Coordinates of C-alpha atoms (C1' of nucleotides) in Angstrom, one line a residue:
Chain A
M1192 CA 26.5 19.6 16.5
A1193 CA 24.7 21.3 19.3
Q1194 CA 20.9 21.6 19.9
T1195 CA 19.9 17.6 20.0
G1196 CA 16.8 19.4 22.3
H1197 CA 14.6 20.7 19.1
R1198 CA 12.2 18.6 17.6
A1199 CA 13.2 17.4 13.7
S1200 CA 13.0 20.1 11.6
A1201 CA 13.4 21.0 7.7
D1202 CA 17.0 21.8 8.0
A1203 CA 17.9 18.0 9.2
A1204 CA 18.8 16.7 6.0
S1205 CA 20.9 19.9 5.0
S1206 CA 23.1 19.2 7.8
A1207 CA 23.1 15.7 7.2
A1208 CA 25.9 15.2 4.5
E1209 CA 28.3 16.4 7.8
V1210 CA 29.5 14.9 10.4
G1211 CA 25.6 13.6 11.3
E1212 CA 25.1 13.5 15.1
A1213 CA 23.1 10.4 16.3
K1214 CA 20.0 11.7 15.5
T1215 CA 20.3 12.8 11.6
R1216 CA 21.7 9.5 11.4
I1217 CA 18.4 8.0 12.4
L1218 CA 15.7 9.6 10.8
L1219 CA 17.7 9.1 7.2
A1220 CA 18.5 5.3 7.9
A1221 CA 14.6 5.1 8.4
E1222 CA 13.6 7.0 5.7
R1223 CA 15.6 5.2 2.8
L1224 CA 14.6 1.3 4.8
F1225 CA 11.0 2.5 5.4
A1226 CA 11.5 3.5 1.5
E1227 CA 12.5 0.1 0.7
H1228 CA 10.6 -2.0 3.0
G1229 CA 7.4 -0.4 4.2
Y1230 CA 6.9 0.8 7.6
S1231 CA 6.0 -2.5 9.5
G1232 CA 8.5 -4.2 6.7
A1233 CA 11.3 -2.3 8.4
S1234 CA 12.8 -3.4 11.9
L1235 CA 13.9 -0.6 14.4
R1236 CA 16.9 -3.2 14.5
S1237 CA 17.5 -2.6 10.6
I1238 CA 17.1 0.7 11.2
M1239 CA 19.4 1.1 14.5
A1240 CA 22.4 -1.2 12.7
A1241 CA 22.1 0.7 8.9
A1242 CA 22.5 4.4 11.7
E1243 CA 24.8 2.5 12.9
V1244 CA 23.5 3.2 16.6
N1245 CA 22.5 0.8 19.8
T1246 CA 19.2 -0.4 20.5
A1247 CA 17.7 2.5 23.1
S1248 CA 18.8 5.2 21.0
I1249 CA 15.7 5.5 18.6
H1250 CA 13.4 5.1 21.8
Y1251 CA 15.7 8.0 23.8
Y1252 CA 14.7 10.3 20.5
F1253 CA 11.4 9.2 19.2
R1254 CA 9.7 7.2 22.0
H1255 CA 8.3 4.5 19.8
K1256 CA 8.7 3.8 15.8
E1257 CA 5.6 5.5 15.3
G1258 CA 7.0 8.6 16.9
L1259 CA 10.3 7.9 14.0
L1260 CA 7.8 8.1 11.3
R1261 CA 6.1 11.5 12.8
A1262 CA 9.4 13.0 12.7
I1263 CA 10.3 12.0 9.0
F1264 CA 6.9 13.0 7.9
E1265 CA 7.2 16.4 9.7
M1266 CA 10.9 17.3 8.3
R1267 CA 9.6 16.6 4.7
V1268 CA 5.9 17.7 4.8
A1269 CA 6.5 21.3 6.0
P1270 CA 8.4 22.6 3.7
M1271 CA 6.0 20.9 0.7
N1272 CA 2.9 22.0 2.6
E1273 CA 4.5 25.5 2.6
E1274 CA 4.7 26.1 -1.0
R1275 CA 1.6 23.8 -1.2
Q1276 CA -0.4 26.9 0.7
E1277 CA 1.7 29.8 -1.0
R1278 CA 0.6 28.7 -4.7
L1279 CA -2.8 27.7 -3.8
A1280 CA -3.1 31.2 -1.9
A1281 CA -1.9 32.7 -5.8
I1282 CA -4.4 31.4 -7.3
E1283 CA -7.2 31.5 -5.4
Q1284 CA -6.5 35.5 -5.0
Q1285 CA -6.0 36.1 -8.5
S1286 CA -9.2 34.2 -9.4
G1287 CA -11.6 36.1 -6.8
D1288 CA -14.9 35.2 -7.2
G1289 CA -14.2 33.2 -10.8
T1290 CA -13.5 29.6 -11.4
P1291 CA -10.2 28.8 -11.2
E1292 CA -8.1 27.3 -13.6
V1293 CA -8.3 23.4 -13.5
D1294 CA -4.3 23.0 -14.5
A1295 CA -3.3 25.9 -12.4
V1296 CA -4.9 24.0 -9.4
L1297 CA -3.3 20.6 -9.8
R1298 CA -0.5 22.5 -10.7
A1299 CA 0.5 24.1 -7.5
F1300 CA -0.6 20.9 -5.1
I1301 CA 1.2 18.5 -7.3
E1302 CA 4.4 19.9 -8.1
P1303 CA 5.9 20.4 -4.9
A1304 CA 5.1 16.7 -4.4
I1305 CA 6.7 15.2 -7.0
R1306 CA 9.7 17.5 -7.4
R1307 CA 11.4 16.6 -4.8
T1308 CA 14.9 15.2 -6.2
R1309 CA 17.3 17.4 -4.1
A1310 CA 18.3 16.3 -0.7
Q1311 CA 18.8 12.9 -1.9
G1312 CA 15.9 11.6 0.8
G1313 CA 13.2 13.7 -0.4
Q1314 CA 13.0 10.5 -3.0
A1315 CA 12.5 8.3 -0.9
F1316 CA 10.1 10.0 0.9
N1317 CA 8.2 10.4 -1.8
R1318 CA 7.8 6.8 -1.5
I1319 CA 6.6 6.4 2.3
S1320 CA 4.6 8.6 1.8
A1321 CA 2.9 7.2 -1.3
L1322 CA 2.7 3.4 0.2
C1323 CA 1.3 5.3 3.9
S1324 CA -1.1 6.6 2.0
V1325 CA -3.4 3.3 1.8
D1326 CA -1.7 1.2 4.9
P1327 CA -4.5 -0.5 6.9
D1328 CA -2.5 0.5 10.1
P1329 CA -4.9 3.3 11.6
A1330 CA -1.7 4.8 13.6
V1331 CA 0.3 4.6 10.6
R1332 CA -3.0 6.7 8.5
Q1333 CA -3.5 9.1 11.4
V1334 CA 0.2 10.2 10.8
V1335 CA -0.7 10.9 6.7
F1336 CA -3.9 13.1 7.6
D1337 CA -2.4 14.9 9.9
S1338 CA 0.2 15.7 7.5
Y1339 CA -1.6 16.4 4.6
D1340 CA -5.2 17.1 5.9
T1341 CA -4.8 20.9 5.9
V1342 CA -3.6 21.7 3.1
S1343 CA -5.7 19.2 1.1
R1344 CA -8.9 20.7 2.6
H1345 CA -7.6 24.0 0.9
F1346 CA -7.0 22.0 -2.5
T1347 CA -10.1 20.1 -3.0
A1348 CA -12.4 23.3 -2.1
L1349 CA -10.3 25.3 -4.9
L1350 CA -10.3 22.5 -7.0
R1351 CA -14.3 22.1 -6.7
K1352 CA -15.1 25.5 -7.7
A1353 CA -12.4 25.1 -10.5
C1354 CA -15.5 21.8 -11.9
P1355 CA -18.9 23.2 -11.5
H1356 CA -19.1 21.0 -14.4
L1357 CA -18.9 18.2 -12.5
T1358 CA -21.9 16.8 -9.6
D1359 CA -20.7 16.3 -6.2
E1360 CA -20.4 12.8 -6.6
E1361 CA -18.8 12.9 -10.0
F1362 CA -15.9 15.0 -8.7
Y1363 CA -16.1 12.8 -5.9
W1364 CA -15.0 10.0 -7.7
R1365 CA -12.3 11.8 -10.1
Q1366 CA -10.8 13.2 -7.0
H1367 CA -10.2 9.8 -6.4
C1368 CA -8.3 9.2 -9.3
I1369 CA -6.3 12.4 -9.0
Y1370 CA -4.6 10.9 -5.7
G1371 CA -4.3 7.5 -6.7
S1372 CA -2.7 8.4 -10.2
M1373 CA -0.1 10.8 -7.5
M1374 CA 0.5 8.0 -5.4
Y1375 CA 1.8 5.2 -8.1
M1376 CA 3.4 7.7 -9.7
R1377 CA 5.3 8.2 -6.1
T1378 CA 5.7 4.9 -5.6
D1379 CA 7.6 3.9 -8.5
N1380 CA 9.9 7.7 -9.6
G1381 CA 10.7 7.1 -5.5
R1382 CA 11.5 3.8 -6.2
V1383 CA 13.3 4.4 -10.2
A1384 CA 14.3 7.9 -8.2
Y1385 CA 16.7 5.6 -5.7
L1386 CA 18.3 3.7 -8.0
L1387 CA 18.9 6.2 -10.4
G1388 CA 19.6 9.1 -7.4
D1389 CA 20.8 12.2 -9.7
R1390 CA 19.9 10.5 -13.0
G1391 CA 16.1 10.5 -12.3
A1392 CA 15.9 13.9 -12.7
G1393 CA 15.1 13.9 -16.2
H1394 CA 12.6 11.0 -15.4
S1395 CA 10.8 13.0 -13.0
D1396 CA 10.1 16.2 -14.8
T1397 CA 8.6 14.1 -17.8
A1398 CA 6.2 11.8 -15.1
L1399 CA 5.2 15.3 -13.3
Q1400 CA 4.2 16.8 -16.8
Q1401 CA 2.9 13.3 -18.4
L1402 CA 0.6 13.2 -14.6
L1403 CA -1.0 17.0 -15.0
V1404 CA -1.8 15.7 -18.7
F1405 CA -3.1 13.3 -18.0
L1406 CA -4.7 14.6 -14.9
T1407 CA -6.2 17.6 -16.4
A1408 CA -7.9 16.0 -18.7
G1409 CA -9.2 13.7 -16.8
M1410 CA -11.2 16.6 -14.7
K1411 CA -12.2 18.8 -17.6
A1412 CA -14.5 15.8 -18.9
P1413 CA -17.8 16.8 -19.6
G1414 CA -19.9 15.2 -16.6
D1415 CA -23.7 13.3 -17.5
G1416 CA -24.7 17.1 -17.0
A1417 CA -23.4 18.8 -20.1
V1418 CA -23.3 16.5 -23.2
A1419 CA -20.6 17.2 -25.5
G1420 CA -19.8 20.6 -24.8
A1421 CA -16.5 22.2 -23.1
Chain B
M513 CA -18.8 -32.5 0.5
A514 CA -16.2 -34.2 -0.9
Q515 CA -13.0 -32.9 -3.3
T516 CA -11.4 -31.6 -0.2
G517 CA -8.7 -32.7 -1.9
H518 CA -9.0 -30.4 -5.3
R519 CA -7.3 -27.1 -4.9
A520 CA -8.7 -23.7 -4.1
S521 CA -11.3 -23.0 -7.3
A522 CA -13.8 -21.1 -8.2
D523 CA -16.6 -22.5 -6.8
A524 CA -15.3 -21.8 -3.6
A525 CA -16.7 -18.9 -3.1
S526 CA -20.0 -20.1 -4.3
S527 CA -20.4 -23.3 -2.0
A528 CA -19.9 -20.9 0.9
A529 CA -23.1 -20.3 1.9
E530 CA -23.5 -24.2 2.1
V531 CA -22.3 -26.0 5.7
G532 CA -19.2 -24.4 4.8
E533 CA -15.9 -26.8 5.5
A534 CA -13.2 -26.1 6.7
K535 CA -11.1 -25.0 3.4
T536 CA -13.6 -22.9 2.6
R537 CA -13.9 -21.1 6.2
I538 CA -9.9 -19.8 6.4
L539 CA -10.2 -18.9 2.7
L540 CA -13.1 -16.5 3.6
A541 CA -12.4 -15.4 7.2
A542 CA -8.6 -14.9 5.6
E543 CA -10.4 -12.6 3.0
R544 CA -12.0 -10.7 4.9
L545 CA -9.2 -10.6 7.2
F546 CA -6.6 -9.3 4.7
A547 CA -8.6 -6.9 3.2
E548 CA -9.5 -4.9 6.7
H549 CA -5.6 -5.3 8.1
G550 CA -3.5 -6.2 4.9
Y551 CA -1.6 -8.9 4.7
S552 CA 1.0 -8.8 6.9
G553 CA -1.1 -6.8 9.6
A554 CA -3.5 -9.8 9.4
S555 CA -1.9 -12.9 11.4
L556 CA -2.5 -16.3 10.6
R557 CA -4.0 -16.7 14.5
S558 CA -6.4 -14.0 14.1
I559 CA -7.9 -16.0 10.8
M560 CA -7.7 -18.9 12.1
A561 CA -9.9 -17.6 15.1
A562 CA -12.4 -16.1 12.6
A563 CA -12.7 -19.2 10.5
E564 CA -12.7 -21.4 14.3
V565 CA -10.0 -23.9 12.9
N566 CA -7.4 -25.0 14.9
T567 CA -3.8 -23.9 14.8
A568 CA -2.3 -26.2 12.7
S569 CA -5.0 -26.9 9.8
I570 CA -4.0 -23.6 7.6
H571 CA -0.9 -25.0 7.1
Y572 CA -2.8 -28.0 6.6
Y573 CA -4.0 -27.1 3.4
F574 CA -2.1 -23.9 2.8
R575 CA 1.4 -24.9 3.4
H576 CA 2.2 -21.3 4.6
K577 CA 0.9 -17.7 5.0
E578 CA 1.6 -16.7 1.1
G579 CA 0.2 -20.4 0.3
L580 CA -2.8 -19.1 1.8
L581 CA -2.9 -15.6 0.2
R582 CA -1.6 -17.1 -3.3
A583 CA -5.0 -19.7 -3.2
I584 CA -7.2 -16.3 -2.1
F585 CA -5.3 -15.0 -5.8
E586 CA -6.2 -18.1 -7.7
M587 CA -10.0 -18.0 -7.1
R588 CA -10.7 -14.7 -7.7
V589 CA -8.6 -13.8 -10.7
A590 CA -9.0 -17.0 -12.7
P591 CA -12.7 -15.9 -13.6
M592 CA -11.7 -12.5 -13.9
N593 CA -8.8 -12.9 -16.3
E594 CA -11.2 -14.8 -18.3
E595 CA -14.0 -12.0 -18.8
R596 CA -11.1 -9.9 -19.8
Q597 CA -9.4 -11.8 -22.1
E598 CA -12.3 -12.6 -23.9
R599 CA -13.9 -8.8 -24.1
L600 CA -9.9 -7.9 -25.5
A601 CA -9.8 -10.3 -27.8
A602 CA -13.1 -9.5 -29.1
I603 CA -12.1 -5.6 -29.6
E604 CA -8.9 -7.1 -31.3
Q605 CA -10.5 -9.1 -33.9
Q606 CA -13.2 -6.1 -34.8
S607 CA -10.3 -3.9 -35.0
G608 CA -7.9 -6.0 -37.3
D609 CA -4.5 -4.1 -38.4
G610 CA -6.6 -0.2 -37.9
T611 CA -6.6 1.8 -33.8
P612 CA -8.9 0.6 -31.3
E613 CA -10.8 2.5 -29.7
V614 CA -9.4 3.7 -26.4
D615 CA -12.4 4.1 -24.4
A616 CA -13.2 0.3 -25.4
V617 CA -10.0 -1.1 -24.5
L618 CA -9.7 0.6 -21.0
R619 CA -13.5 -1.2 -20.5
A620 CA -12.9 -3.7 -21.5
F621 CA -10.0 -4.0 -18.3
I622 CA -11.3 -2.4 -15.9
E623 CA -14.6 -3.3 -15.4
P624 CA -14.4 -7.2 -14.8
A625 CA -12.2 -6.1 -12.1
I626 CA -14.3 -3.2 -10.3
R627 CA -17.9 -4.5 -10.6
R628 CA -17.0 -8.0 -8.1
T629 CA -20.0 -7.2 -6.1
R630 CA -21.8 -10.6 -5.7
A631 CA -20.1 -13.6 -4.3
Q632 CA -20.0 -11.1 -1.5
G633 CA -15.9 -11.6 -1.0
G634 CA -15.5 -10.1 -4.4
Q635 CA -15.5 -6.9 -3.0
A636 CA -12.9 -7.5 -0.1
F637 CA -11.1 -9.0 -2.8
N638 CA -10.4 -5.9 -4.7
R639 CA -9.2 -4.0 -1.6
I640 CA -6.8 -7.1 -1.3
S641 CA -5.6 -6.7 -4.9
A642 CA -5.2 -3.3 -4.2
L643 CA -3.2 -3.5 -1.4
C644 CA -0.5 -6.0 -2.4
S645 CA -0.4 -4.8 -5.8
V646 CA 2.3 -1.8 -3.7
D647 CA 2.9 -4.3 -1.0
P648 CA 7.1 -3.9 -0.7
D649 CA 7.2 -7.4 0.4
P650 CA 8.5 -9.3 -2.7
A651 CA 7.0 -12.6 -2.2
V652 CA 3.3 -10.5 -2.3
R653 CA 4.4 -8.9 -5.5
Q654 CA 5.6 -12.2 -6.9
V655 CA 1.8 -13.7 -6.4
V656 CA 0.5 -10.3 -7.9
F657 CA 2.5 -10.9 -10.8
D658 CA 2.0 -13.9 -11.2
S659 CA -1.7 -13.2 -11.5
Y660 CA -2.4 -10.5 -13.4
D661 CA 0.7 -10.2 -15.5
T662 CA 0.0 -12.1 -18.8
V663 CA -3.6 -10.4 -19.1
S664 CA -1.6 -6.6 -18.6
R665 CA 0.4 -7.3 -20.7
H666 CA -2.5 -8.1 -23.7
F667 CA -4.1 -5.4 -21.8
T668 CA -1.2 -2.8 -22.7
A669 CA -0.1 -4.0 -26.5
L670 CA -3.7 -3.0 -27.0
L671 CA -3.9 0.3 -25.7
R672 CA -0.6 0.9 -26.9
K673 CA -2.3 -0.2 -30.7
A674 CA -5.4 2.3 -29.6
C675 CA -2.8 5.3 -28.6
P676 CA -0.6 6.2 -31.5
H677 CA -0.6 10.0 -30.5
L678 CA 1.9 9.3 -27.8
T679 CA 5.9 8.7 -27.4
D680 CA 6.6 5.3 -25.5
E681 CA 7.7 7.8 -22.8
E682 CA 4.6 9.8 -22.8
F683 CA 2.5 5.9 -22.6
Y684 CA 4.7 4.8 -20.3
W685 CA 4.1 7.1 -17.2
R686 CA 0.0 7.8 -18.2
Q687 CA 0.1 4.2 -17.7
H688 CA 0.8 4.6 -14.0
C689 CA -2.0 7.4 -13.7
I690 CA -4.7 4.1 -15.7
Y691 CA -3.0 2.1 -12.5
G692 CA -3.2 4.2 -9.7
S693 CA -6.2 5.1 -10.1
M694 CA -8.0 1.9 -10.2
M695 CA -5.8 0.9 -7.3
Y696 CA -6.8 3.7 -4.8
M697 CA -11.0 3.5 -6.4
R698 CA -10.4 -0.5 -5.7
T699 CA -8.8 0.3 -2.0
D700 CA -11.9 2.5 -1.1
N701 CA -14.5 0.5 -3.5
G702 CA -13.4 -2.4 -1.4
R703 CA -13.9 -0.5 1.9
V704 CA -17.2 1.2 1.7
A705 CA -19.1 -2.2 -0.6
Y706 CA -18.0 -3.8 2.3
L707 CA -19.3 -1.8 5.0
L708 CA -22.2 -1.3 3.1
G709 CA -23.1 -5.3 1.6
D710 CA -25.4 -5.1 -1.0
R711 CA -26.2 -1.6 -0.2
G712 CA -22.8 -0.7 -2.3
A713 CA -23.7 -1.7 -5.3
G714 CA -24.7 2.0 -7.1
H715 CA -21.7 3.8 -5.5
S716 CA -20.0 1.0 -7.4
D717 CA -21.6 1.5 -10.7
T718 CA -20.8 5.7 -10.1
A719 CA -17.7 4.9 -9.6
L720 CA -16.8 2.2 -12.7
Q721 CA -18.7 5.2 -14.9
Q722 CA -16.7 7.7 -13.6
L723 CA -13.1 6.0 -13.3
L724 CA -13.6 5.6 -17.8
V725 CA -15.1 8.5 -18.5
F726 CA -11.1 10.0 -16.2
L727 CA -9.2 7.8 -18.1
T728 CA -10.2 7.9 -21.2
A729 CA -10.0 11.6 -21.4
G730 CA -6.6 11.2 -19.3
M731 CA -5.1 8.8 -22.3
K732 CA -6.5 10.9 -25.5
A733 CA -5.4 14.5 -24.2
P734 CA -2.9 15.1 -26.8
G735 CA 1.0 14.2 -26.7
D736 CA 4.3 16.9 -27.0
G737 CA 3.8 15.8 -31.1
A738 CA 0.3 17.0 -31.6
V739 CA -0.1 20.3 -30.0
A740 CA -4.4 21.4 -30.1
G741 CA -5.7 18.6 -32.1
A742 CA -7.8 16.0 -31.2
Chain C
dG1249 C1' -8.2 -36.1 8.8
dT1250 C1' -8.0 -33.2 13.0
dC1251 C1' -6.6 -31.1 17.1
dT1252 C1' -3.0 -30.0 21.4
dA1253 C1' 1.4 -28.5 22.7
dT1254 C1' 5.6 -26.7 21.7
dA1255 C1' 9.3 -25.2 18.3
dT1256 C1' 11.7 -21.5 17.0
dG1257 C1' 12.3 -16.9 15.4
dT1258 C1' 11.7 -11.4 15.5
dG1259 C1' 9.8 -7.6 16.7
dG1260 C1' 9.3 -3.2 19.9
dA1261 C1' 10.0 -1.6 24.0
dT1262 C1' 12.7 -1.1 29.0
dA1263 C1' 15.7 -0.7 33.6
dG1264 C1' 19.6 0.0 34.9
dA1265 C1' 25.0 0.6 35.0
dC1266 C1' 28.1 3.6 33.1
Chain D
dG899 C1' 22.8 10.8 26.8
dT900 C1' 24.9 6.5 25.8
dC901 C1' 25.1 1.7 25.8
dT902 C1' 24.2 -3.9 27.1
dA903 C1' 22.2 -7.1 28.8
dT904 C1' 17.2 -8.5 28.5
dC905 C1' 12.1 -8.4 28.9
dC906 C1' 7.4 -9.8 26.9
dA907 C1' 4.3 -10.0 23.4
dC908 C1' 3.6 -12.7 18.8
dA909 C1' 4.1 -14.5 14.7
dT910 C1' 5.0 -18.3 12.1
dA911 C1' 5.4 -22.9 11.6
dT912 C1' 5.8 -27.6 13.5
dA913 C1' 5.7 -32.0 15.6
dG914 C1' 3.2 -36.0 17.0
dA915 C1' -0.9 -38.0 19.7
dC916 C1' -5.4 -39.1 18.3

DNA sequence: GTCTATATGTGGATAGAC
DNA sequence: GTCTATCCACATATAGAC
């Protein structure tokens, strides 16, 4: 009830089921509408109507539209990134100077991003994240970059160590396949799960499983150097 | 010079280097700006300014913004789809009742889409196509759907025959990886090549090569049925 | 066919009363 | 902190003269 002065944090979602203070209602409504129509496609007016707040409140709490988007990202990405970092660090420590397992590195990075079915906004955010990651608007790209860059670098460095059979250029392009596959999976998965609610849980598991199998095989495939080995 | 009454066709790009009649200038300017800022991010005003035409001409030639987008798609996709269909049909005929090669089917579908470096608008369109394929706007999705659906179905059917080791659900999700990888590759590839001009040709070849290696490995990876074979 | 001027709608953001 | 009323920029689209 109190603490409206605090910035948007991870517990915003958990307290959502309760009475719903204005700020939380705005965040959840925005998340839903951004997922449905994209960032630029969802107007502040439609968000205000869905959240049942007045015209000025969004600017009061979030300054501007971009601030609202950023708040949503901070709310959702923080716990995801924590989990990713922990798991990546564990792999790093375990493998020492050797080459880590491709499969494990991919799973550590991807699973926390895909498996977000609880707190019903989680799946909607999957779709937002996917859409924003290819949005041409520099402001949007900046939000995405700020949210993911640190962990992504960590992931990339570790995955690179796991793929000594690839040249830098080969690795570069294959990484595109990883991000693209994740991105596409999240748009659809987000849409499906949004429509199906909790019934989408089974779908989500299969999707994750197939994604990991696919990407692992793709990264392990020999480069130009090795001809038929591996 | 004449034939301004004809609808936008494949030769619009080739005659672009000439004097440049208004309609062609609009098409090329729109292609460039849609690629740069996305469909909804590029205003008709900015397009008119770039094409050096007046406010009314776009509506005169294309009725509305969506008509302009559709004209661009028709101009670029028609030849691409022809090539795809030919190559898919060739594989189909060659393999008869047997199972076609995964590698060949993927290449037939993907190569015509990625290798579009000539007619400098080709790469810009790659990016437009990628962006629009995940655009939440129903009108945009309709344009994309109308352009690609027929050939996509053909491709899917043939690829399905090439993957008897997968269940329908496994196949469904792995297809997401294909479309996602293509999509992401095309956004970047389109951006890079747009900035680099013809110097991006080498990049384009490597990108295509790695994409095919990656996707082939991913699709060939055994499903749940087969455990360690292949 | 080509242009200028403008209609009409909607967006984000603010001022200022309560 | 909360609300109403409004500003202003910019979008698509059209009317109608030349």
